[in-house]
Amino acid sequence: MPTTPQNSLSKPNASALAAEAAQEAERMRRASALVTVTNHLDPADVPRLLEAAGKAIGQLAKPETVIRISEKNPDAIWLFARRGRARPEGFMSALLLNEAGRSALFDGDLNLLDPQDEYLVSQHERPAAIYVWASFTPGVLAAGINRVMDRFDSPHYADADVISTSFTVRGHRAMVRRGFEHGVWHEGRFLDGFYMIPRRRKTLAERLPRYATYDPVLRPTGIRVVNGFDDVMRVAAIRSAVYIGEQFCPFDEEFDGNDLAATHLLAFIENEPVGCMRIRFFADFAKMERLAVRKEFRRSRTAFDLVRASVALCKEKGYRRIYGHAREDYLPFWQSFGFKLKENGAPFSFSDHVFVEMLDDIEPSSTALSLKDDPYRLIRPEGSWHKPGPLERSVARQHDHPAAHA
C-alpha cells in the first residue's frame, strides 16, 4: 500500500519542508534573543565596521557617506552586537528611496557608493522602495536581520518594495529563501539583476502571475501552467520518481484517470523540472492535489511556491473556495496558507492513514476571468490570461488569408 494517499494534499516531502522551515524559524528566534539591534549610530564605530565588512564584501561606501545617510534617515543604518558586547560587530544598511530614487536605481543613475540626497527620503517620509544596500552579519548576528525586517513591515514602510541584488548562487538561494522574487519589471524592461519583495499596489499589479513566472531564458527558475505534452511527461516523471519510486505507490493509484481533467502546474529550478501540483475544478470549489517535489530539491521553496501559485490560479479563475485532504500530522503545513478544517467534517481513513478535509476561503483576484472580459482573453491558453494569445495574433493575417477574399 502507498505510504501516502494519492488524493491528499499533504505529501511527506511537503511536510519535511514545513518541518525544516519551522526549525529554521525557531533557530532564528532563539538566536535573535542573543543579539541587540539599534539604529543609533556612533560615527566613531563606522570606520572599524566598514574595514571588517570590506574584507568579506569588497568595496563599500566611505565612512562619511555612511554617516551622511544615517543623518538623513536613522532607519537606513542598523547595528548588531551580541548581547553583552559594548560595541557593534555587524550591520545592515538600506537606501530608503523616493519614487525618483527607485527609477534611478533601475536605470543605473543611482550612485551606490555615494547615493545622491535627492533620491533619499527622511525619516518622516514614506519611501517608494527599500534597497538593501549592504549587510555584514557574521555568525549569530544574522538573526538581527529579521528584527530590521520587522521594522520595515510597520505601517510606515509596508507599501515600499524591498529590493536587493546578488551575484552568487549562494546569494540567489538566500534571496529566494527570504521571499524575494528574481527579476523586476521596469518601464517595459525585465531586469534580472535585481530581487524584489513587491509590496506597493503598482508593483503588485505589474508583477507576473505566480503561476506564470517561468521563462527558459529570462527566468529559468519559476512556475508555469502545463499546456503541452512535453510538460505532461515532465509531470509524470516527477510524480513517478516521488510516489512510485520513493513511496511504492501502485501505478493505477498514482495515475488515477483524473490527470486529463485537471490543470497542472510545473516548477523549474535553473530549467530543471523539480515539482508539480494538480488542480481540479468543480462548480463552486477547486481541489488541490498531487503536490510533489523531487527529493534532491526539497530544501528549496518549491513546495511553498507551488501552493501559492495554485491559490493564485484559483483566484484568477474566480473561485472562492479551495478544498483538499491532508493527513492529520501534516495539517500545520496547510494551515500556514490559510486552510482550515472543514466544518462538521469527520476524519476518514484510507491507505492506512487518517485524513481530514480542509477548506480555504479566498477572494477572486481583481482581474478574475468573467463574462465581462474581452472575448479574446477567454480564449487565451490556460494560465496565460495576462498576455495576448495565438488566436489574437491570428487576426493580423486574416486579410491575407485566401478565404477572406472568397
Short mmCIF file of C-alpha atoms in Angstrom, two decimals:
data_model
loop_
_atom_site.label_atom_id
_atom_site.label_comp_id
_atom_site.label_asym_id
_atom_site.label_seq_id
_atom_site.Cartn_x
_atom_site.Cartn_y
_atom_site.Cartn_z
CA MET A 1 0.00 0.00 0.00
CA PRO A 2 1.21 3.57 -0.62
CA THR A 3 2.56 5.34 2.41
CA THR A 4 0.56 8.46 1.48
CA PRO A 5 -2.95 8.68 -0.03
CA GLN A 6 -2.92 9.76 -3.61
CA ASN A 7 -5.84 12.18 -3.33
CA SER A 8 -4.23 14.02 -0.46
CA LEU A 9 -2.74 17.48 -0.47
CA SER A 10 -0.15 16.57 2.11
CA LYS A 11 2.80 14.59 0.89
CA PRO A 12 5.83 13.65 3.03
CA ASN A 13 8.16 15.91 1.08
CA ALA A 14 5.92 18.94 1.71
CA SER A 15 5.76 18.05 5.38
CA ALA A 16 9.54 17.78 5.55
CA LEU A 17 9.87 21.25 4.06
CA ALA A 18 7.39 22.61 6.55
CA ALA A 19 9.27 20.98 9.42
CA GLU A 20 12.57 22.41 8.18
CA ALA A 21 11.02 25.87 7.87
CA ALA A 22 9.64 25.64 11.40
CA GLN A 23 13.01 24.51 12.75
CA GLU A 24 14.77 27.35 10.96
CA ALA A 25 12.27 29.87 12.34
CA GLU A 26 12.76 28.53 15.86
CA ARG A 27 16.55 28.63 15.48
CA MET A 28 16.41 32.25 14.32
CA ARG A 29 14.03 33.14 17.17
CA ARG A 30 16.47 31.78 19.74
CA ALA A 31 19.43 33.44 18.04
CA SER A 32 17.56 36.75 17.92
CA ALA A 33 17.43 36.79 21.71
CA LEU A 34 21.24 36.81 21.73
CA VAL A 35 21.54 39.89 19.51
CA THR A 36 20.92 43.56 20.24
CA VAL A 37 19.78 45.81 17.40
CA THR A 38 19.85 49.61 17.26
CA ASN A 39 19.74 52.42 14.72
CA HIS A 40 21.67 54.81 16.96
CA LEU A 41 24.91 55.23 15.06
CA ASP A 42 28.09 56.42 16.74
CA PRO A 43 30.26 57.86 13.94
CA ALA A 44 33.34 56.53 15.70
CA ASP A 45 32.20 52.93 15.01
CA VAL A 46 31.82 53.38 11.26
CA PRO A 47 35.45 53.07 10.04
CA ARG A 48 36.02 49.92 12.09
CA LEU A 49 32.82 48.24 10.84
CA LEU A 50 33.49 49.16 7.21
CA GLU A 51 37.03 47.85 7.39
CA ALA A 52 35.83 44.48 8.76
CA ALA A 53 32.99 44.27 6.24
CA GLY A 54 35.20 45.28 3.33
CA LYS A 55 37.41 42.24 3.83
CA ALA A 56 34.38 39.99 3.32
CA ILE A 57 32.31 42.02 0.85
CA GLY A 58 34.67 44.19 -1.14
CA GLN A 59 34.45 47.89 -1.91
CA LEU A 60 31.99 49.81 0.25
CA ALA A 61 30.99 53.43 0.68
CA LYS A 62 33.30 55.77 2.59
CA PRO A 63 32.64 56.38 6.32
CA GLU A 64 31.49 59.96 5.69
CA THR A 65 28.91 58.69 3.19
CA VAL A 66 27.51 56.18 5.66
CA ILE A 67 27.29 58.86 8.34
CA ARG A 68 25.52 61.20 5.92
CA ILE A 69 22.97 58.52 5.00
CA SER A 70 22.31 57.84 8.69
CA GLU A 71 21.83 61.53 9.44
CA LYS A 72 19.37 61.78 6.57
CA ASN A 73 17.36 58.83 7.95
CA PRO A 74 18.42 56.83 11.04
CA ASP A 75 16.39 53.84 9.83
CA ALA A 76 18.89 53.39 7.00
CA ILE A 77 21.69 52.01 9.21
CA TRP A 78 21.14 49.27 11.80
CA LEU A 79 23.87 48.00 14.12
CA PHE A 80 24.09 44.48 15.58
CA ALA A 81 26.01 43.21 18.59
CA ARG A 82 25.99 40.01 20.58
CA ARG A 83 24.17 40.59 23.83
CA GLY A 84 26.56 41.86 26.48
CA ARG A 85 29.02 43.35 23.98
CA ALA A 86 29.52 47.11 24.21
CA ARG A 87 30.44 47.79 20.58
CA PRO A 88 28.53 46.81 17.43
CA GLU A 89 30.04 43.93 15.47
CA GLY A 90 27.86 43.95 12.35
CA PHE A 91 25.30 45.98 10.47
CA MET A 92 22.57 46.08 7.86
CA SER A 93 22.12 49.17 5.71
CA ALA A 94 19.32 50.21 3.37
CA LEU A 95 18.74 53.09 0.98
CA LEU A 96 15.23 54.42 1.60
CA LEU A 97 14.35 55.73 -1.84
CA ASN A 98 11.69 58.07 -3.14
CA GLU A 99 9.99 57.47 -6.49
CA ALA A 100 12.80 59.17 -8.41
CA GLY A 101 15.37 57.15 -6.49
CA ARG A 102 13.58 53.90 -7.29
CA SER A 103 13.71 54.70 -11.00
CA ALA A 104 17.32 55.84 -10.74
CA LEU A 105 18.25 52.52 -9.14
CA PHE A 106 16.78 50.54 -12.04
CA ASP A 107 18.14 52.94 -14.68
CA GLY A 108 21.66 52.82 -13.25
CA ASP A 109 21.64 56.52 -12.30
CA LEU A 110 21.85 55.97 -8.54
CA ASN A 111 25.43 56.19 -7.28
CA LEU A 112 25.60 53.22 -4.93
CA LEU A 113 28.95 54.27 -3.43
CA ASP A 114 27.80 57.84 -2.78
CA PRO A 115 23.96 57.99 -3.10
CA GLN A 116 22.53 61.36 -4.12
CA ASP A 117 20.45 63.09 -1.43
CA GLU A 118 17.65 63.94 -3.84
CA TYR A 119 16.84 60.24 -4.16
CA LEU A 120 16.58 59.57 -0.42
CA VAL A 121 13.68 60.12 1.99
CA SER A 122 13.94 61.47 5.51
CA GLN A 123 12.51 59.59 8.47
CA HIS A 124 9.08 61.26 8.33
CA GLU A 125 8.63 60.50 4.60
CA ARG A 126 7.29 57.21 3.23
CA PRO A 127 9.71 55.56 0.77
CA ALA A 128 8.75 54.05 -2.57
CA ALA A 129 11.45 51.39 -2.22
CA ILE A 130 13.82 49.93 0.37
CA TYR A 131 17.07 48.91 -1.29
CA VAL A 132 19.19 46.55 0.81
CA TRP A 133 22.46 48.42 0.45
CA ALA A 134 24.95 46.23 2.32
CA SER A 135 25.00 43.91 5.31
CA PHE A 136 27.72 42.35 7.42
CA THR A 137 26.33 39.85 9.90
CA PRO A 138 28.89 37.18 10.84
CA GLY A 139 27.65 34.22 12.85
CA VAL A 140 24.70 34.72 15.15
CA LEU A 141 24.37 38.38 14.14
CA ALA A 142 22.36 37.30 11.07
CA ALA A 143 19.40 36.90 13.41
CA GLY A 144 19.27 40.68 13.68
CA ILE A 145 18.14 40.98 10.06
CA ASN A 146 14.70 39.64 10.98
CA ARG A 147 14.35 42.38 13.60
CA VAL A 148 15.12 45.04 10.99
CA MET A 149 12.68 43.50 8.53
CA ASP A 150 10.03 43.64 11.26
CA ARG A 151 10.64 47.38 11.37
CA PHE A 152 10.24 47.59 7.60
CA ASP A 153 6.92 45.71 7.91
CA SER A 154 5.49 48.51 10.05
CA PRO A 155 2.71 50.68 8.52
CA HIS A 156 5.18 53.47 7.69
CA TYR A 157 7.13 51.15 5.37
CA ALA A 158 4.58 48.46 4.47
CA ASP A 159 3.86 49.82 0.97
CA ALA A 160 7.52 50.11 -0.07
CA ASP A 161 9.01 47.43 -2.31
CA VAL A 162 12.05 45.69 -0.80
CA ILE A 163 14.81 45.36 -3.41
CA SER A 164 18.20 43.67 -3.37
CA THR A 165 20.87 42.26 -5.65
CA SER A 166 23.03 39.14 -5.59
CA PHE A 167 25.81 37.94 -7.85
CA THR A 168 26.37 34.43 -6.46
CA VAL A 169 24.42 31.19 -6.40
CA ARG A 170 24.55 31.23 -2.61
CA GLY A 171 23.15 34.76 -2.58
CA HIS A 172 20.44 33.79 -5.05
CA ARG A 173 19.31 30.96 -2.78
CA ALA A 174 19.34 33.25 0.24
CA MET A 175 17.17 35.78 -1.61
CA VAL A 176 14.66 33.12 -2.62
CA ARG A 177 14.51 31.71 0.93
CA ARG A 178 13.69 35.17 2.26
CA GLY A 179 10.79 35.51 -0.16
CA PHE A 180 12.41 37.69 -2.84
CA GLU A 181 11.29 37.23 -6.44
CA HIS A 182 14.03 37.08 -9.06
CA GLY A 183 13.73 39.86 -11.64
CA VAL A 184 11.97 43.22 -11.78
CA TRP A 185 9.80 44.80 -14.46
CA HIS A 186 10.63 48.48 -15.01
CA GLU A 187 9.21 50.59 -17.82
CA GLY A 188 8.65 47.57 -20.03
CA ARG A 189 12.06 46.02 -19.33
CA PHE A 190 12.72 42.88 -17.30
CA LEU A 191 15.81 43.40 -15.11
CA ASP A 192 17.15 40.06 -13.91
CA GLY A 193 19.94 41.61 -11.85
CA PHE A 194 17.51 42.55 -9.07
CA TYR A 195 15.45 40.70 -6.50
CA MET A 196 12.25 42.14 -5.07
CA ILE A 197 9.57 41.59 -2.47
CA PRO A 198 6.79 43.56 -4.24
CA ARG A 199 4.50 45.33 -1.78
CA ARG A 200 3.16 48.52 -3.30
CA ARG A 201 -0.04 48.33 -5.32
CA LYS A 202 1.51 49.50 -8.58
CA THR A 203 4.20 46.83 -8.43
CA LEU A 204 1.75 44.12 -7.43
CA ALA A 205 -0.36 44.98 -10.47
CA GLU A 206 2.69 44.79 -12.77
CA ARG A 207 4.16 41.57 -11.44
CA LEU A 208 3.86 38.32 -13.32
CA PRO A 209 1.21 35.92 -12.00
CA ARG A 210 2.73 33.41 -9.58
CA TYR A 211 1.68 30.61 -11.93
CA ALA A 212 3.44 32.19 -14.94
CA THR A 213 6.92 33.12 -13.70
CA TYR A 214 8.98 30.62 -15.70
CA ASP A 215 10.85 31.53 -18.87
CA PRO A 216 13.73 29.30 -20.06
CA VAL A 217 15.90 32.33 -20.92
CA LEU A 218 14.81 35.23 -18.70
CA ARG A 219 13.59 33.37 -15.62
CA PRO A 220 14.91 29.77 -15.57
CA THR A 221 13.60 29.32 -12.01
CA GLY A 222 9.84 29.65 -11.83
CA ILE A 223 6.44 28.06 -12.43
CA ARG A 224 4.21 27.64 -15.47
CA VAL A 225 0.90 26.00 -16.29
CA VAL A 226 1.18 22.82 -18.31
CA ASN A 227 -0.01 23.43 -21.87
CA GLY A 228 1.73 20.71 -23.90
CA PHE A 229 2.55 17.02 -23.94
CA ASP A 230 6.23 17.62 -23.16
CA ASP A 231 5.23 19.19 -19.85
CA VAL A 232 2.77 16.35 -19.17
CA MET A 233 5.73 13.99 -19.49
CA ARG A 234 7.72 16.11 -17.04
CA VAL A 235 4.87 15.98 -14.52
CA ALA A 236 4.59 12.20 -14.93
CA ALA A 237 8.34 11.80 -14.41
CA ILE A 238 8.30 13.84 -11.18
CA ARG A 239 5.33 12.01 -9.72
CA SER A 240 6.73 8.63 -10.76
CA ALA A 241 10.02 9.40 -9.01
CA VAL A 242 8.32 10.64 -5.84
CA TYR A 243 5.28 8.42 -5.38
CA ILE A 244 6.10 5.25 -7.30
CA GLY A 245 9.88 5.24 -6.80
CA GLU A 246 10.06 6.51 -3.21
CA GLN A 247 6.68 5.58 -1.75
CA PHE A 248 5.98 2.39 -3.72
CA CYS A 249 2.56 3.61 -4.81
CA PRO A 250 0.82 1.36 -7.36
CA PHE A 251 0.78 2.90 -10.83
CA ASP A 252 -3.03 2.78 -11.13
CA GLU A 253 -3.46 4.68 -7.85
CA GLU A 254 -0.99 7.42 -8.79
CA PHE A 255 -2.31 7.92 -12.32
CA ASP A 256 -5.96 7.63 -11.37
CA GLY A 257 -7.76 8.79 -14.50
CA ASN A 258 -8.12 12.42 -13.45
CA ASP A 259 -4.97 13.87 -14.98
CA LEU A 260 -6.59 14.78 -18.30
CA ALA A 261 -9.45 16.51 -16.47
CA ALA A 262 -7.17 18.78 -14.45
CA THR A 263 -4.83 21.74 -14.66
CA HIS A 264 -1.20 21.05 -13.73
CA LEU A 265 1.46 23.46 -12.51
CA LEU A 266 5.12 22.68 -13.16
CA ALA A 267 8.04 24.20 -11.22
CA PHE A 268 11.58 24.62 -12.55
CA ILE A 269 14.92 25.43 -10.93
CA GLU A 270 17.51 26.58 -13.44
CA ASN A 271 15.45 24.98 -16.23
CA GLU A 272 15.25 21.61 -14.48
CA PRO A 273 11.67 20.38 -13.75
CA VAL A 274 11.56 19.79 -10.00
CA GLY A 275 7.96 19.89 -8.75
CA CYS A 276 4.29 19.84 -9.73
CA MET A 277 0.74 20.33 -8.47
CA ARG A 278 -2.64 19.23 -9.82
CA ILE A 279 -5.85 21.26 -9.55
CA ARG A 280 -9.34 20.02 -10.44
CA PHE A 281 -12.21 22.45 -10.84
CA PHE A 282 -15.80 21.84 -9.75
CA ALA A 283 -18.90 24.08 -9.85
CA ASP A 284 -18.20 26.17 -6.75
CA PHE A 285 -14.83 24.97 -5.50
CA ALA A 286 -11.39 23.93 -6.70
CA LYS A 287 -9.50 20.92 -5.35
CA MET A 288 -5.70 20.94 -4.98
CA GLU A 289 -3.93 17.58 -5.28
CA ARG A 290 -0.70 15.75 -6.04
CA LEU A 291 1.88 18.18 -4.68
CA ALA A 292 5.24 16.59 -5.47
CA VAL A 293 8.85 17.81 -5.29
CA ARG A 294 11.85 15.74 -6.29
CA LYS A 295 13.93 14.60 -3.33
CA GLU A 296 17.08 16.50 -4.29
CA PHE A 297 15.19 19.82 -4.41
CA ARG A 298 13.22 19.63 -1.17
CA ARG A 299 15.38 22.14 0.65
CA SER A 300 14.19 24.79 -1.82
CA ARG A 301 10.97 26.80 -1.54
CA THR A 302 9.38 24.91 -4.42
CA ALA A 303 6.58 23.28 -2.41
CA PHE A 304 5.61 26.63 -0.88
CA ASP A 305 5.77 28.38 -4.25
CA LEU A 306 3.59 25.74 -5.89
CA VAL A 307 0.89 26.12 -3.24
CA ARG A 308 0.88 29.92 -3.55
CA ALA A 309 0.83 29.68 -7.36
CA SER A 310 -2.08 27.24 -7.23
CA VAL A 311 -4.07 29.54 -4.95
CA ALA A 312 -3.34 32.47 -7.27
CA LEU A 313 -4.59 30.46 -10.26
CA CYS A 314 -7.82 29.62 -8.45
CA LYS A 315 -8.30 33.31 -7.61
CA GLU A 316 -7.77 34.31 -11.23
CA LYS A 317 -10.41 31.80 -12.32
CA GLY A 318 -12.83 33.44 -9.89
CA TYR A 319 -13.09 30.70 -7.25
CA ARG A 320 -13.90 31.48 -3.64
CA ARG A 321 -13.23 28.10 -2.04
CA ILE A 322 -10.40 25.58 -2.27
CA TYR A 323 -10.85 22.06 -0.96
CA GLY A 324 -8.31 19.42 -0.07
CA HIS A 325 -7.40 16.39 2.06
CA ALA A 326 -4.49 16.27 4.46
CA ARG A 327 -3.03 13.73 6.80
CA GLU A 328 -3.64 14.92 10.34
CA ASP A 329 0.07 15.20 11.12
CA TYR A 330 0.65 17.40 8.04
CA LEU A 331 -2.17 19.83 8.77
CA PRO A 332 0.10 22.67 10.11
CA PHE A 333 1.77 22.99 6.69
CA TRP A 334 -1.54 23.76 5.02
CA GLN A 335 -2.81 25.91 7.86
CA SER A 336 0.12 28.25 7.20
CA PHE A 337 -1.55 29.08 3.85
CA GLY A 338 -4.98 29.71 5.39
CA PHE A 339 -6.55 26.26 5.14
CA LYS A 340 -8.95 25.34 7.95
CA LEU A 341 -10.66 22.13 8.95
CA LYS A 342 -13.96 21.66 7.13
CA GLU A 343 -16.85 22.32 9.49
CA ASN A 344 -18.60 19.08 10.53
CA GLY A 345 -16.08 17.12 8.53
CA ALA A 346 -15.14 13.95 10.39
CA PRO A 347 -11.71 12.35 9.92
CA PHE A 348 -11.70 9.49 7.43
CA SER A 349 -9.12 6.89 6.52
CA PHE A 350 -7.69 5.09 3.52
CA SER A 351 -4.31 3.65 2.57
CA ASP A 352 -3.55 3.04 6.25
CA HIS A 353 -3.70 6.74 7.21
CA VAL A 354 -6.23 9.12 8.77
CA PHE A 355 -7.15 12.26 6.84
CA VAL A 356 -9.10 15.43 7.39
CA GLU A 357 -10.99 17.64 4.96
CA MET A 358 -9.77 21.21 4.58
CA LEU A 359 -11.15 24.40 3.10
CA ASP A 360 -9.58 27.73 2.26
CA ASP A 361 -11.91 30.68 1.69
CA ILE A 362 -10.37 33.06 -0.84
CA GLU A 363 -11.30 36.21 -2.72
CA PRO A 364 -11.16 36.27 -6.52
CA SER A 365 -8.43 38.49 -7.89
CA SER A 366 -9.25 41.96 -9.17
CA THR A 367 -8.61 40.67 -12.71
CA ALA A 368 -10.54 37.39 -12.34
CA LEU A 369 -11.95 35.91 -15.53
CA SER A 370 -15.59 36.79 -16.19
CA LEU A 371 -18.16 37.16 -18.96
CA LYS A 372 -17.42 40.87 -18.92
CA ASP A 373 -13.94 40.22 -20.31
CA ASP A 374 -12.91 40.84 -23.88
CA PRO A 375 -13.67 37.59 -25.80
CA TYR A 376 -10.01 37.23 -26.77
CA ARG A 377 -8.98 36.94 -23.12
CA LEU A 378 -11.29 33.98 -22.64
CA ILE A 379 -9.66 32.01 -25.47
CA ARG A 380 -6.09 32.52 -24.33
CA PRO A 381 -4.12 29.44 -23.18
CA GLU A 382 -4.74 28.31 -19.62
CA GLY A 383 -2.64 30.37 -17.23
CA SER A 384 -1.69 32.95 -19.89
CA TRP A 385 -4.62 35.31 -19.48
CA HIS A 386 -2.24 38.21 -18.78
CA LYS A 387 -0.84 38.37 -22.34
CA PRO A 388 -2.13 38.08 -25.93
CA GLY A 389 -2.62 34.55 -27.20
CA PRO A 390 -2.18 32.85 -30.58
CA LEU A 391 -5.75 33.48 -31.70
CA GLU A 392 -5.33 37.21 -31.14
CA ARG A 393 -2.17 37.17 -33.21
CA SER A 394 -4.05 35.33 -35.95
CA VAL A 395 -6.19 38.41 -36.58
CA ALA A 396 -3.22 40.09 -38.26
CA ARG A 397 -3.21 37.53 -41.08
CA GLN A 398 -6.97 37.35 -41.70
CA HIS A 399 -6.88 39.90 -44.52
CA ASP A 400 -4.18 37.94 -46.32
CA HIS A 401 -5.87 34.56 -45.98
CA PRO A 402 -7.34 33.28 -49.29
CA ALA A 403 -10.68 32.53 -47.61
CA ALA A 404 -11.03 36.21 -46.67
CA HIS A 405 -11.34 37.07 -50.38
CA ALA A 406 -13.60 34.20 -51.41
#
